[in-house]
Coordinates of C-alpha atoms in Angstrom, one line a residue:
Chain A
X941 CA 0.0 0.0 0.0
X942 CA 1.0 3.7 -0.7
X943 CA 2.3 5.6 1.9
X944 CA -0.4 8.5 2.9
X945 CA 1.6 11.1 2.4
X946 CA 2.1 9.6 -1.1
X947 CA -1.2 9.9 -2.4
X948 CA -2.9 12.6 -3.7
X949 CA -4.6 15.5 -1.9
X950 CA -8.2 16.2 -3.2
X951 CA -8.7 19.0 -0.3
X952 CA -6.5 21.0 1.5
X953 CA -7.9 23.1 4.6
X954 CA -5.0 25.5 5.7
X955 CA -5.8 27.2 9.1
X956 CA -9.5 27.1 8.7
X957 CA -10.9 29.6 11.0
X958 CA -14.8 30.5 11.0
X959 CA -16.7 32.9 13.3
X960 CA -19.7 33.5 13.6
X961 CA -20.9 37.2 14.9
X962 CA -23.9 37.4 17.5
X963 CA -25.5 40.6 18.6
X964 CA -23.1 43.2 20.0
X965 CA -19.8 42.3 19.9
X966 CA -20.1 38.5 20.9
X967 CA -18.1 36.3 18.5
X968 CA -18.1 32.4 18.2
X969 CA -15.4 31.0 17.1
X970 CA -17.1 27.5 15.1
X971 CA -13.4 26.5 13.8
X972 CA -10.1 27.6 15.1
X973 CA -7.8 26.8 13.0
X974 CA -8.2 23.8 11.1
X975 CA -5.3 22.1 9.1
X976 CA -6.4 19.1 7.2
X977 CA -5.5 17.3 4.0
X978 CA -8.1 14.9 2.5
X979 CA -6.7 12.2 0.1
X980 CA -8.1 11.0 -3.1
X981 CA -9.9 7.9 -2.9
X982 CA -10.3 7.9 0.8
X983 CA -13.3 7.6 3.3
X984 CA -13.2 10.0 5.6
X985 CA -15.5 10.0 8.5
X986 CA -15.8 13.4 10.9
X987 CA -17.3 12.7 14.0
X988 CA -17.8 15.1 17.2
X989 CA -20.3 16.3 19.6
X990 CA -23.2 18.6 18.4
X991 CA -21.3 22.1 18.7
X992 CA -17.8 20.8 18.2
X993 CA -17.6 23.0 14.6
X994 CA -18.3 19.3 12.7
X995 CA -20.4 20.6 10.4
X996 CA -18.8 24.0 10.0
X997 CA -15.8 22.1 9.3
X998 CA -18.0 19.6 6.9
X999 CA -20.0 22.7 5.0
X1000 CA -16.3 24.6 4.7
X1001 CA -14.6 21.3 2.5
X1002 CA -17.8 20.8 0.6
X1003 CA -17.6 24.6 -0.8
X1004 CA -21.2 25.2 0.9
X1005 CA -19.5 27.7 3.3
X1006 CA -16.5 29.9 3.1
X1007 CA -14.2 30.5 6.2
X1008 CA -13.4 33.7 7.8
X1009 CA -9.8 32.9 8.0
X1010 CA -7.3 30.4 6.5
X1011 CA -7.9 28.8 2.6
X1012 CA -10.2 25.5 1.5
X1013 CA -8.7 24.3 -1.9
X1014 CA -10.9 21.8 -3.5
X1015 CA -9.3 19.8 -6.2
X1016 CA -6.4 22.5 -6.2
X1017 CA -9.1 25.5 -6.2
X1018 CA -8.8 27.6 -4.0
X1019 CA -12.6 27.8 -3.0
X1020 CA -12.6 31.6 -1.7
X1021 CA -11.7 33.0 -5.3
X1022 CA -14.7 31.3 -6.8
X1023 CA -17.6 33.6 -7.9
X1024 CA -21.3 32.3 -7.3
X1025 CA -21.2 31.0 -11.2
X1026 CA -17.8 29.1 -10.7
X1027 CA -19.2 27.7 -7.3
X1028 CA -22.0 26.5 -8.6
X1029 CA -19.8 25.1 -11.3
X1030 CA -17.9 23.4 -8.5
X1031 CA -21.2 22.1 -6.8
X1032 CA -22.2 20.8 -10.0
X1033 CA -19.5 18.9 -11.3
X1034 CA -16.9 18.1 -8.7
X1035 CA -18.8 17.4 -5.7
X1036 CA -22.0 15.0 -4.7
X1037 CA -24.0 16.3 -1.9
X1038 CA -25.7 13.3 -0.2
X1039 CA -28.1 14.9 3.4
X1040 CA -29.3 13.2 6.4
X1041 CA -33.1 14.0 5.3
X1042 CA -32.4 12.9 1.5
X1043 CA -33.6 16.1 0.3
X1044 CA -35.1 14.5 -3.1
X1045 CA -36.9 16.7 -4.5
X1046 CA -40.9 15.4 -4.1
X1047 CA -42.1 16.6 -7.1
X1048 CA -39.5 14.4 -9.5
X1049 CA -39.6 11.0 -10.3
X1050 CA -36.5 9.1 -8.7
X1051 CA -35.0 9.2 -13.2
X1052 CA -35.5 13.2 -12.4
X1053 CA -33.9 13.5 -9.7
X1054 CA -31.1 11.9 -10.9
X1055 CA -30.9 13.4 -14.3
X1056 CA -30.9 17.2 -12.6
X1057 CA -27.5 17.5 -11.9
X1058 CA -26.7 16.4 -15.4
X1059 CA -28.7 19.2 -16.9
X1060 CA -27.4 21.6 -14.6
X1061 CA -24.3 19.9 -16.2
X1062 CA -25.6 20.9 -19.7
X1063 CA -26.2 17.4 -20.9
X1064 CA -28.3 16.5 -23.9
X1065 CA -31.8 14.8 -22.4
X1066 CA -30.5 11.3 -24.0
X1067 CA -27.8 11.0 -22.6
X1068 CA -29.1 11.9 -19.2
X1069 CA -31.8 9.8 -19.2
X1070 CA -29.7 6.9 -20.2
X1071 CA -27.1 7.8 -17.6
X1072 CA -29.4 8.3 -15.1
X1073 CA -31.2 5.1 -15.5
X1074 CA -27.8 3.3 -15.3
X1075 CA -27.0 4.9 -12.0
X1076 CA -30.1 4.1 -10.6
X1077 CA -29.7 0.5 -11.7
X1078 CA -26.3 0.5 -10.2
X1079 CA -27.2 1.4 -6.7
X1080 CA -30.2 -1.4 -6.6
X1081 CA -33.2 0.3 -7.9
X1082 CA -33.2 -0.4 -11.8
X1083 CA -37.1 -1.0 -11.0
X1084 CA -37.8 2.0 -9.3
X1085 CA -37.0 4.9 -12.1
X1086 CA -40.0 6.3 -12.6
X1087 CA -41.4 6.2 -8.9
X1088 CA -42.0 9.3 -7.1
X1089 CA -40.2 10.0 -3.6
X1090 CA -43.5 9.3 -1.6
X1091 CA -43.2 5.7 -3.4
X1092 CA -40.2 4.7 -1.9
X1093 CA -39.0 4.2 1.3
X1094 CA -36.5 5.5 3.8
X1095 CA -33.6 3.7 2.5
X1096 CA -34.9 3.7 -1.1
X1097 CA -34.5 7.3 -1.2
X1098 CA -31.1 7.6 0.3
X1099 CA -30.2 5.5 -3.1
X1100 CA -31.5 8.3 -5.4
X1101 CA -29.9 10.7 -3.0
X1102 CA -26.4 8.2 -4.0
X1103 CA -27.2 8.1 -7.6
X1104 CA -28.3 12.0 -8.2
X1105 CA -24.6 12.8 -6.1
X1106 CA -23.0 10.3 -8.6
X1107 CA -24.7 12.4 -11.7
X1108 CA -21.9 14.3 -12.7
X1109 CA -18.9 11.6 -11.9
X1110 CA -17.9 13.7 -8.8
X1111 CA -14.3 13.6 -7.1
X1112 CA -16.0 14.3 -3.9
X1113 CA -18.6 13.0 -2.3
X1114 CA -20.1 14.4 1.0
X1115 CA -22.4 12.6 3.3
X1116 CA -24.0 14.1 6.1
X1117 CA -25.2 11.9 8.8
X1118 CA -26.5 9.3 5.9
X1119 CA -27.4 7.2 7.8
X1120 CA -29.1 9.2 10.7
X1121 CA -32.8 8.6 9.4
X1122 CA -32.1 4.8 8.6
X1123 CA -32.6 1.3 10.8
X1124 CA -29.6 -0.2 11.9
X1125 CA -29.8 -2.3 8.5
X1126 CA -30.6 -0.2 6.1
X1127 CA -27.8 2.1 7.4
X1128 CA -25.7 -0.6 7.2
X1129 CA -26.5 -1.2 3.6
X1130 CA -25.8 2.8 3.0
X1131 CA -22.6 2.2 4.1
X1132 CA -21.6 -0.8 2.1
X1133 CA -23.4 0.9 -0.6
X1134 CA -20.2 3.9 0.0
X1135 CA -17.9 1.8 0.5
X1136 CA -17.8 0.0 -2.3
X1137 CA -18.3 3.6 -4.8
X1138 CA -15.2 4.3 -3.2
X1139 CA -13.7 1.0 -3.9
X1140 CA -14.9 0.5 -7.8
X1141 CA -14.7 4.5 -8.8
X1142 CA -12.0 5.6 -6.3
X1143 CA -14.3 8.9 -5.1
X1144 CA -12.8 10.4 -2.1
X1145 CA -16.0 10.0 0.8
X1146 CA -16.4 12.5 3.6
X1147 CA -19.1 11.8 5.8
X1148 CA -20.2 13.7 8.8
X1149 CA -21.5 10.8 10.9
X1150 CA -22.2 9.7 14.4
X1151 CA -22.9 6.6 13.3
X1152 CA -20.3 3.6 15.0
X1153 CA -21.2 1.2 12.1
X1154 CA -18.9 3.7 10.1
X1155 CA -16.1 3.5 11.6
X1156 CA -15.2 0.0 9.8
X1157 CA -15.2 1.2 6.7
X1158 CA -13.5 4.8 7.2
X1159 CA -10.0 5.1 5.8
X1160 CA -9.6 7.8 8.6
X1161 CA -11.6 9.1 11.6
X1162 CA -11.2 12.8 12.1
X1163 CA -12.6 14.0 15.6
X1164 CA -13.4 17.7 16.0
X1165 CA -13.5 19.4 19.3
X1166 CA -14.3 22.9 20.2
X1167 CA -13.4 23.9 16.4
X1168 CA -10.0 22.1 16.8
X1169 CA -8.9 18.7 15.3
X1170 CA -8.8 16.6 18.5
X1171 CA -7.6 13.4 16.9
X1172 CA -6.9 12.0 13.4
X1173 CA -6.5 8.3 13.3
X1174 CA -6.3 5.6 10.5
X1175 CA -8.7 2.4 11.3
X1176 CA -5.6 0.5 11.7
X1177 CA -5.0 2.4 14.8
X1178 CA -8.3 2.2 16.0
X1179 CA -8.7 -1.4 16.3
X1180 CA -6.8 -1.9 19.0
X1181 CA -8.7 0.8 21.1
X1182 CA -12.6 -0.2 20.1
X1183 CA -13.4 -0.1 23.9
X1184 CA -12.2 3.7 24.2
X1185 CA -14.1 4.8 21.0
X1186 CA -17.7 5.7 22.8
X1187 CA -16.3 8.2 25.2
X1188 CA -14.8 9.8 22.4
X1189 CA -17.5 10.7 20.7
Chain B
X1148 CA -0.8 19.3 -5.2
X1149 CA -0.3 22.9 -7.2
X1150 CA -2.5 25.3 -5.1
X1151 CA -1.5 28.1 -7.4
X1152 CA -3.9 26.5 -10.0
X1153 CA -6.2 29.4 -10.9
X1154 CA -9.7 29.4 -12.1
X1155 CA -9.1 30.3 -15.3
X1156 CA -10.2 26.6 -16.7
X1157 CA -13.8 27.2 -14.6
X1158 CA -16.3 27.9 -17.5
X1159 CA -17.7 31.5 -16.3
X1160 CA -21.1 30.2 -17.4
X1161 CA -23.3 27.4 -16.8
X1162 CA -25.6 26.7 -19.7
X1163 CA -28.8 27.1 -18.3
X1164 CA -31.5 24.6 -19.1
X1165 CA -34.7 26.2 -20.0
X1166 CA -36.7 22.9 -20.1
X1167 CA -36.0 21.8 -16.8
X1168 CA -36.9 25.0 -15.5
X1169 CA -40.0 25.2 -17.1
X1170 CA -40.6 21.5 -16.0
X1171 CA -39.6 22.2 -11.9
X1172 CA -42.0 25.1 -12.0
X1173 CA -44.9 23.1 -13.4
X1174 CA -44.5 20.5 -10.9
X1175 CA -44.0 22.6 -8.3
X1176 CA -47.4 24.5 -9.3
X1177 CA -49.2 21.4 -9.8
X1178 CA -47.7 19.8 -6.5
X1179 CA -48.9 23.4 -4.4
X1180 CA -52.3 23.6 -6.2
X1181 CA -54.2 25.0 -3.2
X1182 CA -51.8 27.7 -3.0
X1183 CA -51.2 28.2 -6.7
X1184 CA -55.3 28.7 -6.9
X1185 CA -55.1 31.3 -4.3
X1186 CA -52.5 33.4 -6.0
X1187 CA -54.3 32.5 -9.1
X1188 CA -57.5 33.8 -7.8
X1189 CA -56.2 37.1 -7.0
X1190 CA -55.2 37.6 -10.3
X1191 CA -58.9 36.3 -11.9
X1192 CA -60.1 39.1 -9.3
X1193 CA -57.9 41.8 -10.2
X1194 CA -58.0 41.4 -14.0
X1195 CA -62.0 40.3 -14.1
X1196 CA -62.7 43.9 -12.6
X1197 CA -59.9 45.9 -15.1
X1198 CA -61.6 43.9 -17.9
X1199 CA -65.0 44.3 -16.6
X1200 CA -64.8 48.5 -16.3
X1201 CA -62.8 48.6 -20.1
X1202 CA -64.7 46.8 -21.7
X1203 CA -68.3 48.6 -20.2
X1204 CA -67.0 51.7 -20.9
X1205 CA -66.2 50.5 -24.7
X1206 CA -69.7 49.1 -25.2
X1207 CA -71.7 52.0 -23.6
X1208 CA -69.5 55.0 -25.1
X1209 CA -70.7 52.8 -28.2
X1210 CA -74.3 53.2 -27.7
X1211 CA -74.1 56.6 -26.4
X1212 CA -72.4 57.3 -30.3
X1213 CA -76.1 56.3 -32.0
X1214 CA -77.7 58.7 -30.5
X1215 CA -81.0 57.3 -30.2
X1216 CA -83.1 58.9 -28.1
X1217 CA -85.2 55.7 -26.7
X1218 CA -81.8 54.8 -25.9
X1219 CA -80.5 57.8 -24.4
X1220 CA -83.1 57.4 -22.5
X1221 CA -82.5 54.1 -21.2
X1222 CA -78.8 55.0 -20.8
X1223 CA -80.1 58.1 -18.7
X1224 CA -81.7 55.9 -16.7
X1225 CA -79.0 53.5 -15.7
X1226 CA -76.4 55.9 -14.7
X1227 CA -74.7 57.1 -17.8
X1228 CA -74.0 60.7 -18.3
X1229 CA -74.6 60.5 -21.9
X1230 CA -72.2 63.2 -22.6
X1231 CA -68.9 62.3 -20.8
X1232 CA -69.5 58.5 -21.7
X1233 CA -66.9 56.3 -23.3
X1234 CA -63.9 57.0 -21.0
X1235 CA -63.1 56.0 -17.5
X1236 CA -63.4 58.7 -15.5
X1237 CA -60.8 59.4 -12.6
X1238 CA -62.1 58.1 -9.8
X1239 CA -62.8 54.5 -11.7
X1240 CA -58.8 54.7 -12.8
X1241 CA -58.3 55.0 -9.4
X1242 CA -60.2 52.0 -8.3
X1243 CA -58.7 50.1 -10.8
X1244 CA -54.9 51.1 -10.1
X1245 CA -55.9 49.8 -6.3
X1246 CA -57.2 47.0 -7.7
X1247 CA -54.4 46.0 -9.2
X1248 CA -51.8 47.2 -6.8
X1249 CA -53.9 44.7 -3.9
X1250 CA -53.5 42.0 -6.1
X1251 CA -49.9 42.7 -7.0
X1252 CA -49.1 42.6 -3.4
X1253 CA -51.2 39.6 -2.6
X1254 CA -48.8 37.8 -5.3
X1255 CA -45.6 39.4 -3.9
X1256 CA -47.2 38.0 -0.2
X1257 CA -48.1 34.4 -1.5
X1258 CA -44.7 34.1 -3.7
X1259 CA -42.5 34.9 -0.3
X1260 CA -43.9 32.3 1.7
X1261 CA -43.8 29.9 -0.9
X1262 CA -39.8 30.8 -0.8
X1263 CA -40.0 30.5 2.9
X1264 CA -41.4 27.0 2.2
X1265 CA -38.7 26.1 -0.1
X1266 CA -35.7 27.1 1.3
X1267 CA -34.4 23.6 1.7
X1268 CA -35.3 22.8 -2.0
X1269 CA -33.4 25.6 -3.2
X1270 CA -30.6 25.0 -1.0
X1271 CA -30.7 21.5 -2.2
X1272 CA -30.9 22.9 -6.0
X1273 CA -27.6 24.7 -5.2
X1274 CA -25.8 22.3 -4.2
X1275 CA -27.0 19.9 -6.9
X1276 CA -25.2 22.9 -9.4
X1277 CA -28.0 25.1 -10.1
X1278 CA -26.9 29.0 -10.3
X1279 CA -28.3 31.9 -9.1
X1280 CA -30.0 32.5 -12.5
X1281 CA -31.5 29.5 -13.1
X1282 CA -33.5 30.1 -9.6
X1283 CA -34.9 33.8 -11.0
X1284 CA -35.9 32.1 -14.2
X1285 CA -37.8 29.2 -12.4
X1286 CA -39.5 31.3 -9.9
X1287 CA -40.5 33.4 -13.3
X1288 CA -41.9 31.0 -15.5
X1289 CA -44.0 30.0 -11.9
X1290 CA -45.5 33.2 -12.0
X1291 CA -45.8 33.9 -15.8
X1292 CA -47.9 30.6 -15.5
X1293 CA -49.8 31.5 -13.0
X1294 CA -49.9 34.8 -13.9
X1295 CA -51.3 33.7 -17.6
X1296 CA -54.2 31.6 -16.5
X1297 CA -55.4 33.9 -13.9
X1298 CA -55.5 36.6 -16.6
X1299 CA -57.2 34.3 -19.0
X1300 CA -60.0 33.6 -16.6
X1301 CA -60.1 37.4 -15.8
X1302 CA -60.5 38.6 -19.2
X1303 CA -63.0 35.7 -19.8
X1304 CA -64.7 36.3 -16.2
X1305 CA -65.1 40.5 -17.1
X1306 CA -66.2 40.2 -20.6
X1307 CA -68.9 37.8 -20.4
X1308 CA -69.9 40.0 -17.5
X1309 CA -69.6 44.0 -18.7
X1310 CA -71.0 41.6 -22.3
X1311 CA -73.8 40.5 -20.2
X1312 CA -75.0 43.0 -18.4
X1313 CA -75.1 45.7 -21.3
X1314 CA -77.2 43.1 -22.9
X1315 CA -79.5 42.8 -20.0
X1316 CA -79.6 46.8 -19.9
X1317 CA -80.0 47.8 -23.6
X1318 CA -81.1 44.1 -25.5
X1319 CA -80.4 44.4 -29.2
X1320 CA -78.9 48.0 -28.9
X1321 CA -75.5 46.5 -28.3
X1322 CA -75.2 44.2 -31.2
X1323 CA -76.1 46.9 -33.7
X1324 CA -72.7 49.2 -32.4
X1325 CA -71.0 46.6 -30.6
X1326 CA -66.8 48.0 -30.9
X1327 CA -65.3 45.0 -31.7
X1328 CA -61.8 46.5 -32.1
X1329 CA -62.0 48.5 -28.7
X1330 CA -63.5 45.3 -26.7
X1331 CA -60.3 42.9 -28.2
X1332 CA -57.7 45.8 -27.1
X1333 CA -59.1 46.2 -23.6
X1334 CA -59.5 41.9 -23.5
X1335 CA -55.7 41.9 -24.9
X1336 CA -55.0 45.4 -22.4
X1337 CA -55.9 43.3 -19.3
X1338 CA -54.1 40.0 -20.0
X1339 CA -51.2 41.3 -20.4
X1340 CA -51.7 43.3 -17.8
X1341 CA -52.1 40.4 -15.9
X1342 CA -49.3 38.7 -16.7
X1343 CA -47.3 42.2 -15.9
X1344 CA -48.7 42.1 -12.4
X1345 CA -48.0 38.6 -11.6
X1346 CA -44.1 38.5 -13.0
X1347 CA -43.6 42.0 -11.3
X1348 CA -44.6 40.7 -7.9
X1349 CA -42.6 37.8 -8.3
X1350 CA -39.1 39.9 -9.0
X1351 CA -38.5 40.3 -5.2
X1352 CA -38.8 37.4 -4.0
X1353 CA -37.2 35.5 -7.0
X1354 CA -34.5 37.4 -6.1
X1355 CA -34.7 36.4 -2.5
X1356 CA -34.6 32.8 -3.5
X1357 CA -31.6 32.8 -5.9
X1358 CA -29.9 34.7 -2.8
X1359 CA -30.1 31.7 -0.2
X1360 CA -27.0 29.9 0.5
X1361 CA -26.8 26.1 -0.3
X1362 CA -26.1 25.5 3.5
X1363 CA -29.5 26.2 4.1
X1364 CA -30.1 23.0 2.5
X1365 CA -28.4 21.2 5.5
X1366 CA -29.3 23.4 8.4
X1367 CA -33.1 23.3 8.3
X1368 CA -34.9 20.1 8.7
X1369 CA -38.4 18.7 7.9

């Protein structure tokens, strides 16, 4: 296997910091300074407490927020240069947005939702429609295409959430608490289904999780506490110290 | 890694898809009937009551023109001042302008919740790659839609009624002069109008839509 520090950096966070201002002069500091490099073709997993700056920190790499301090490049772009057209660019093609409440769109057939991104993408109809139904077929639901959100169940929908974030062939995708809204078995069938994207197409995974089952296929933990990285440990070094992990997170 | 990699290769554009805009905003209408009909209905309201006074006016200045005095007389008796007839006077342009300026604002006040509503759809539009543009020009076509059946049902609503009622008041009178041209102008006059209205209202908070950050998208939850 190839060294870490070997491999390819898909994001770079250099001395994140991001406040927020209150009323007056009160100022909260959500991430204080945050280094981080993300590899390509890893699964990252971020855990922390609600209020550690996890999903700061998880917005900031997936070029939905913008720090205050310190640079984000994404895929060697610097994210804070980016106008809204060249952000949404970024959005569009680079990254795959997958959310704890699926956010499919209810009014869209499960083909629909999938084929968005790829007109967002400028893609002829055709070809998305083809596309689309492949991806669909690929994460389990080849007989589902034309069912509407209300159709399908929990789990169901987290797979269009997968394919429509797959649309555009993304380096990136981000996963917030995916599995939050599952059962225990169809959240463990979400994470296989990650798992093995990153396996056959190599995307780099960040997920924002607090969900233990993840743990075993994450590449990396990353904890965040009080806006600082608290620990960053490969699995390897984590097996040893499964008893510890609950008071950890 | 090469950090100094600029942005030159980002395309400055996204090509925006016209067809899936048009096709979100159907949905979407068809999906928030109850609402759309409300907004809807304010228009029908509004554009009914422009149509209605036009197209009166049109029809009796019309008959005042014969100058029949049975008819005159029967024009006497219903209101008309026989010699100022055939244009709105001030305090109906007034009325109207209000009329129009409720219903804009009821539009303006039903297309702000609905953005309210659909905050976490439009966050999760962002951050599927949709650009601020392609937001305006969906929440546009919404209201054009709505804006173009409401007037439709308006003109048709005020026609049949200033039609009807002149009919009821002068019987046969009205076919001999009725003003064709004048009647299609004030039935094309308010439609447009209509549509004016609606897409109008719906600037601001089109605007206030394409403005939300995708974050939004993750923050808020059902």
């Amino acid at each position: 296997m190839v060294s870490l520090d070997e491999r390819e950096i898909v994001i770079r966070a250099i001395d994140v910091e991001r406040y927020y201002y209150g009323d007056g002069d009160t100022v909260t500091k959500a991430l204080d300074g945050i280094s981080l490099d993300i590899y390509k073709g890893e699964y990252l997993s971020i855990m922390g407490p609600s209020g550690s700056g996890k999903s700061t920190l998880f917005n900031m790499i997936g070029g939905i927020d913008s720090p205050t301090k310190g640079m984000v490049f994404i895929d060697e772009i610097d994210v804070a240069q980016l106008d809204s057209y060249e952000l949404a660019w970024m959005r569009c093609h680079k990254i795959g947005y997958i959310f704890q409440s699926y956010n499919i769109l209810p009014v869209l057939t499960a083909l629909e939702n999938v084929t968005l991104p790829m007109f967002f993408a400028g893609q002829s109809p055709d070809e998305a429609r083809d596309k689309g139904a492949e991806i669909l077929k690929h994460v389990g639901l080849g007989d589902r295409i034309f069912h509407r959100p209300f159709e399908l169940s929990g789990g169901q929908q987290q797979r269009v959430a997968v394919a429509r974030a797959l649309a555009n062939d993304p380096v990136i995708i981000l996963a917030d608490e995916p599995t939050a809204n599952l059962d225990v078995k169809t959240g463990q069938e979400m994470i296989e289904l990650l798992h093995d994207l990153k396996e056959e197409r190599h995307i780099t995974i960040i997920s924002a999780t607090h969900d233990m089952k993840m743990l075993d296929v994450s590449d990396r933990i990353l904890w965040i506490r009080d806006g600082k990285v608290h620990r960053l440990k490969e699995r390897s070094e984590l097996d040893i110290q499964v008893g510890h992990m609950d008071e950890e997170v | 890694m090469t950090p100094n990699r600029t942005v030159e290769q980002i395309p400055n554009q996204i090509r925006i898809p016209w067809n899936t805009a048009i096709s979100l905003s159907w949905t979407g209408l068809k999906r928030r009937l109850f609402r759309s009909m409300i907004t809807i209905t304010g228009v029908v309201l509004a554009i009914a009551f422009l149509a209605y006074m036009t197209i009166n006016e049109s029809i009796v200045g019309a008959l005042v023109g014969l100058n029949d005095p049975v008819l005159n007389a029967s024009l006497q008796r219903h209101g008309v001042d026989v010699f100022s007839a055939g244009s709105l006077d001030q305090m109906l342009q007034l009325l109207i302008g209000l009329a129009l300026l409720t219903s804009t604002v009821g539009i303006l006040n039903a297309m702000l919740m609905s953005v309210t509503e659909r905050i976490k759809e439009i966050g999760t539009l962002k951050c599927l790659g949709a650009s601020d543009p392609f937001i305006i020009k969906a929440y546009l076509i919404e209201s054009t839609m709505q804006g173009s059946v409401g007037s439709f049902l308006g003109v048709m609503g005020g026609t049949l009624v200033a039609v009807g009622v002149n009919l009821g008041n002068y019987h046969g009178y009205v076919f001999q002069v009725f003003p064709w041209a004048p009647v299609g102008r004030a039935m094309t006059g308010a439609f447009l109008c209509g549509i004016v209205i609606t897409v109008v209202a719906a600037i601001a908070p089109a605007w206030t839509a394409a403005r939300k950050q995708p974050v939004e998208a993750l923050r808020i939850d059902e």
